[in-house]
PDB file of C-alpha atoms in Angstrom:
ATOM      1  CA  MET A   1       1.844  11.669  16.088  1.00 85.00           C
ATOM      2  CA  GLN A   2      -1.752  11.725  14.934  1.00 92.00           C
ATOM      3  CA  ILE A   3      -2.357   9.308  11.971  1.00 92.00           C
ATOM      4  CA  ASN A   4      -5.881   9.076  10.096  1.00 91.00           C
ATOM      5  CA  SER A   5      -6.107   6.861   7.012  1.00 91.00           C
ATOM      6  CA  GLU A   6      -9.048   6.640   4.583  1.00 91.00           C
ATOM      7  CA  LEU A   7      -9.357   3.799   1.919  1.00 92.00           C
ATOM      8  CA  LEU A   8      -9.374   5.292  -1.609  1.00 93.00           C
ATOM      9  CA  THR A   9     -11.977   3.822  -3.638  1.00 91.00           C
ATOM     10  CA  ASN A  10     -11.265   5.752  -7.122  1.00 92.00           C
ATOM     11  CA  VAL A  11      -8.132   3.993  -8.051  1.00 95.00           C
ATOM     12  CA  THR A  12      -7.193   0.610  -9.316  1.00 95.00           C
ATOM     13  CA  ALA A  13      -4.623  -1.307 -11.220  1.00 96.00           C
ATOM     14  CA  SER A  14      -4.574  -1.723 -14.992  1.00 93.00           C
ATOM     15  CA  GLU A  15      -7.301  -3.631 -16.851  1.00 92.00           C
ATOM     16  CA  GLU A  16      -4.600  -6.326 -17.584  1.00 92.00           C
ATOM     17  CA  THR A  17      -3.475  -6.733 -13.969  1.00 93.00           C
ATOM     18  CA  ASN A  18      -6.970  -6.816 -12.754  1.00 93.00           C
ATOM     19  CA  LYS A  19      -7.817  -9.599 -15.141  1.00 92.00           C
ATOM     20  CA  GLN A  20      -4.682 -11.574 -14.090  1.00 92.00           C
ATOM     21  CA  ILE A  21      -5.582 -11.449 -10.544  1.00 93.00           C
ATOM     22  CA  LEU A  22      -9.183 -12.561 -11.262  1.00 93.00           C
ATOM     23  CA  ASP A  23      -7.990 -15.326 -13.500  1.00 92.00           C
ATOM     24  CA  ILE A  24      -5.483 -16.450 -10.646  1.00 91.00           C
ATOM     25  CA  LEU A  25      -8.205 -16.285  -8.030  1.00 89.00           C
ATOM     26  CA  GLN A  26     -10.791 -17.904 -10.474  1.00 91.00           C
ATOM     27  CA  LEU A  27     -13.312 -15.114  -9.806  1.00 90.00           C
ATOM     28  CA  ASP A  28     -15.946 -13.891 -12.096  1.00 89.00           C
ATOM     29  CA  HIS A  29     -16.133 -10.033 -11.474  1.00 88.00           C
ATOM     30  CA  GLN A  30     -16.743  -7.000 -13.801  1.00 84.00           C
ATOM     31  CA  GLY A  31     -15.382  -3.651 -13.088  1.00 80.00           C
ATOM     32  CA  ASP A  32     -12.629  -2.560 -11.025  1.00 84.00           C
ATOM     33  CA  ILE A  33     -10.833  -4.348  -8.233  1.00 91.00           C
ATOM     34  CA  GLN A  34     -10.537  -2.543  -5.039  1.00 92.00           C
ATOM     35  CA  PHE A  35      -6.994  -2.613  -3.428  1.00 94.00           C
ATOM     36  CA  HIS A  36      -5.523  -1.466  -0.069  1.00 93.00           C
ATOM     37  CA  VAL A  37      -4.612   2.019  -1.184  1.00 96.00           C
ATOM     38  CA  TYR A  38      -4.950   4.983   1.482  1.00 95.00           C
ATOM     39  CA  HIS A  39      -4.997   8.534   1.934  1.00 95.00           C
ATOM     40  CA  THR A  40      -3.305   9.227   5.061  1.00 95.00           C
ATOM     41  CA  LEU A  41      -2.974  12.283   7.109  1.00 95.00           C
ATOM     42  CA  VAL A  42       0.155  12.244   9.629  1.00 95.00           C
ATOM     43  CA  ASP A  43      -0.394  15.332  11.700  1.00 94.00           C
ATOM     44  CA  ASP A  44      -0.993  17.807   8.939  1.00 90.00           C
ATOM     45  CA  LYS A  45       1.031  15.957   6.189  1.00 96.00           C
ATOM     46  CA  GLU A  46      -0.768  14.203   3.414  1.00 96.00           C
ATOM     47  CA  ILE A  47       0.703  10.767   2.226  1.00 96.00           C
ATOM     48  CA  TYR A  48      -0.651   8.216   0.086  1.00 97.00           C
ATOM     49  CA  CYS A  49       0.121   4.364   0.850  1.00 96.00           C
ATOM     50  CA  CYS A  50      -0.619   1.016  -0.279  1.00 96.00           C
ATOM     51  CA  LEU A  51      -0.217  -2.362   1.311  1.00 95.00           C
ATOM     52  CA  SER A  52       1.442  -4.944  -0.996  1.00 96.00           C
ATOM     53  CA  GLY A  53       2.024  -8.351  -0.340  1.00 95.00           C
ATOM     54  CA  GLY A  54       5.630  -9.641  -1.232  1.00 96.00           C
ATOM     55  CA  ILE A  55       9.249  -9.478  -0.220  1.00 94.00           C
ATOM     56  CA  VAL A  56      12.425  -7.744  -0.854  1.00 93.00           C
ATOM     57  CA  GLU A  57      15.266  -9.691  -2.443  1.00 94.00           C
ATOM     58  CA  ASN A  58      18.574  -8.149  -3.370  1.00 94.00           C
ATOM     59  CA  ASN A  59      17.307  -4.766  -3.210  1.00 91.00           C
ATOM     60  CA  GLU A  60      14.225  -5.724  -5.517  1.00 94.00           C
ATOM     61  CA  ILE A  61      10.696  -5.876  -4.574  1.00 95.00           C
ATOM     62  CA  VAL A  62       8.994  -9.367  -5.540  1.00 96.00           C
ATOM     63  CA  PHE A  63       5.233  -8.668  -5.299  1.00 96.00           C
ATOM     64  CA  THR A  64       2.390 -11.176  -5.014  1.00 95.00           C
ATOM     65  CA  PRO A  65      -0.048 -10.672  -7.700  1.00 94.00           C
ATOM     66  CA  VAL A  66      -2.372  -8.794  -5.520  1.00 94.00           C
ATOM     67  CA  GLY A  67       0.454  -6.779  -4.128  1.00 96.00           C
ATOM     68  CA  LEU A  68       1.491  -5.639  -7.582  1.00 96.00           C
ATOM     69  CA  GLY A  69      -2.067  -4.537  -8.399  1.00 96.00           C
ATOM     70  CA  ALA A  70      -2.073  -2.489  -5.095  1.00 97.00           C
ATOM     71  CA  PHE A  71       1.219  -0.854  -6.135  1.00 97.00           C
ATOM     72  CA  GLU A  72      -0.104  -0.178  -9.620  1.00 97.00           C
ATOM     73  CA  ALA A  73      -3.289   1.463  -8.081  1.00 97.00           C
ATOM     74  CA  LEU A  74      -0.979   3.701  -5.862  1.00 97.00           C
ATOM     75  CA  THR A  75       0.694   4.868  -9.030  1.00 96.00           C
ATOM     76  CA  ASN A  76      -2.610   5.975 -10.325  1.00 95.00           C
ATOM     77  CA  VAL A  77      -3.105   8.397  -7.407  1.00 96.00           C
ATOM     78  CA  LYS A  78      -2.896  11.998  -8.744  1.00 93.00           C
ATOM     79  CA  VAL A  79      -0.578  14.238  -6.762  1.00 91.00           C
ATOM     80  CA  GLU A  80       1.553  17.195  -8.177  1.00 88.00           C
ATOM     81  CA  GLN A  81       4.866  15.309  -7.873  1.00 86.00           C
ATOM     82  CA  ASP A  82       5.422  11.732  -7.703  1.00 87.00           C
ATOM     83  CA  ASN A  83       7.727  11.136  -4.770  1.00 92.00           C
ATOM     84  CA  TYR A  84       7.851   7.113  -4.263  1.00 95.00           C
ATOM     85  CA  TYR A  85       9.154   5.169  -1.432  1.00 96.00           C
ATOM     86  CA  ALA A  86       8.999   1.410  -0.672  1.00 95.00           C
ATOM     87  CA  GLU A  87       9.513   0.154   2.820  1.00 95.00           C
ATOM     88  CA  GLU A  88       9.521  -3.571   3.747  1.00 96.00           C
ATOM     89  CA  LEU A  89       7.775  -4.439   7.052  1.00 96.00           C
ATOM     90  CA  LYS A  90       8.960  -7.246   9.057  1.00 94.00           C
ATOM     91  CA  VAL A  91       7.784  -8.484  12.724  1.00 92.00           C
ATOM     92  CA  GLU A  92      11.283  -9.235  13.508  1.00 93.00           C
ATOM     93  CA  ASN A  93      12.446  -5.619  13.063  1.00 94.00           C
ATOM     94  CA  GLY A  94      10.323  -4.570  16.054  1.00 93.00           C
ATOM     95  CA  SER A  95       7.014  -2.601  16.315  1.00 93.00           C
ATOM     96  CA  ILE A  96       5.199  -2.382  12.923  1.00 94.00           C
ATOM     97  CA  GLN A  97       3.746   0.777  14.012  1.00 92.00           C
ATOM     98  CA  ALA A  98       7.150   2.255  14.931  1.00 94.00           C
ATOM     99  CA  GLN A  99       8.442   1.141  11.523  1.00 96.00           C
ATOM    100  CA  ILE A 100       5.546   2.851   9.785  1.00 95.00           C
ATOM    101  CA  GLU A 101       5.953   6.063  11.733  1.00 95.00           C
ATOM    102  CA  ALA A 102       9.642   6.317  11.113  1.00 96.00           C
ATOM    103  CA  VAL A 103       8.738   6.206   7.273  1.00 97.00           C
ATOM    104  CA  PHE A 104       6.122   8.825   7.772  1.00 96.00           C
ATOM    105  CA  ASN A 105       8.650  11.115   9.550  1.00 96.00           C
ATOM    106  CA  LYS A 106      11.164  10.792   6.931  1.00 96.00           C
ATOM    107  CA  VAL A 107       9.078  11.284   3.569  1.00 97.00           C
ATOM    108  CA  PRO A 108       7.861  14.873   2.207  1.00 95.00           C
ATOM    109  CA  ALA A 109       4.201  15.702   1.864  1.00 95.00           C
ATOM    110  CA  GLU A 110       2.260  14.001  -0.860  1.00 94.00           C
ATOM    111  CA  SER A 111       4.541  11.164  -1.036  1.00 96.00           C
ATOM    112  CA  LYS A 112       3.539   7.778  -2.255  1.00 97.00           C
ATOM    113  CA  ILE A 113       4.686   4.687   0.030  1.00 97.00           C
ATOM    114  CA  CYS A 114       4.480   1.209  -0.913  1.00 97.00           C
ATOM    115  CA  PHE A 115       4.527  -0.779   2.243  1.00 97.00           C
ATOM    116  CA  VAL A 116       5.536  -4.475   1.387  1.00 97.00           C
ATOM    117  CA  GLY A 117       5.457  -7.757   3.405  1.00 95.00           C
ATOM    118  CA  ASP A 118       3.477 -10.656   4.436  1.00 93.00           C
ATOM    119  CA  MET A 119      -0.022  -8.590   4.670  1.00 90.00           C
ATOM    120  CA  THR A 120      -2.298 -11.482   5.158  1.00 84.00           C
ATOM    121  CA  GLY A 121       0.046 -13.453   7.650  1.00 85.00           C
ATOM    122  CA  THR A 122       2.546 -12.087  10.147  1.00 85.00           C
ATOM    123  CA  LEU A 123       1.538  -8.354   9.596  1.00 89.00           C
ATOM    124  CA  LYS A 124      -2.211  -8.810   9.575  1.00 83.00           C
ATOM    125  CA  SER A 125      -2.931  -7.823  13.025  1.00 82.00           C
ATOM    126  CA  SER A 126      -0.257  -5.218  13.494  1.00 86.00           C
ATOM    127  CA  ILE A 127      -1.007  -3.350  10.201  1.00 87.00           C
ATOM    128  CA  SER A 128      -4.693  -2.809  11.171  1.00 81.00           C
ATOM    129  CA  GLU A 129      -3.611  -0.603  13.974  1.00 78.00           C
ATOM    130  CA  ILE A 130      -2.425   1.972  11.574  1.00 83.00           C
ATOM    131  CA  PHE A 131      -4.906   1.233   8.769  1.00 86.00           C
ATOM    132  CA  PRO A 132      -7.933   0.186  10.545  1.00 72.00           C
ATOM    133  CA  LEU A 133      -9.805  -1.221   7.238  1.00 65.00           C
ATOM    134  CA  ALA A 134      -6.785  -3.274   6.482  1.00 55.00           C
ATOM    135  CA  LEU A 135      -7.391  -6.823   6.319  1.00 47.00           C
ATOM    136  CA  SER A 136      -9.833  -6.943   9.183  1.00 42.00           C
TER     137      SER A 136
END
């Protein structure tokens, strides 16, 4: 499986979400915030992905504030049909690369996938194998 990912720089979350994140982080910034949203080619299939901090509890995603921003930015990617998928990544479930590849295999082209997990903790080194710009 050939995987190539490119960070999308033309999508962001809502103005309200961006402001909330900047307030939480106590940052003074004007303009859009860049999130980890990727245009990914899996062999010849185009897929759009975001890396969102958070966990899944009782089949519901509980995002971190930045994780919610990344998901909102993903929703702003323009495609012909919106096919959304969410997948929680966990180190204890085995190879992160294998988990991601399994998702890529089962979704149709132009899907939007929100990968959820501890992006700045346990997943930090593993996730960067697929998404080279991620969290490096």
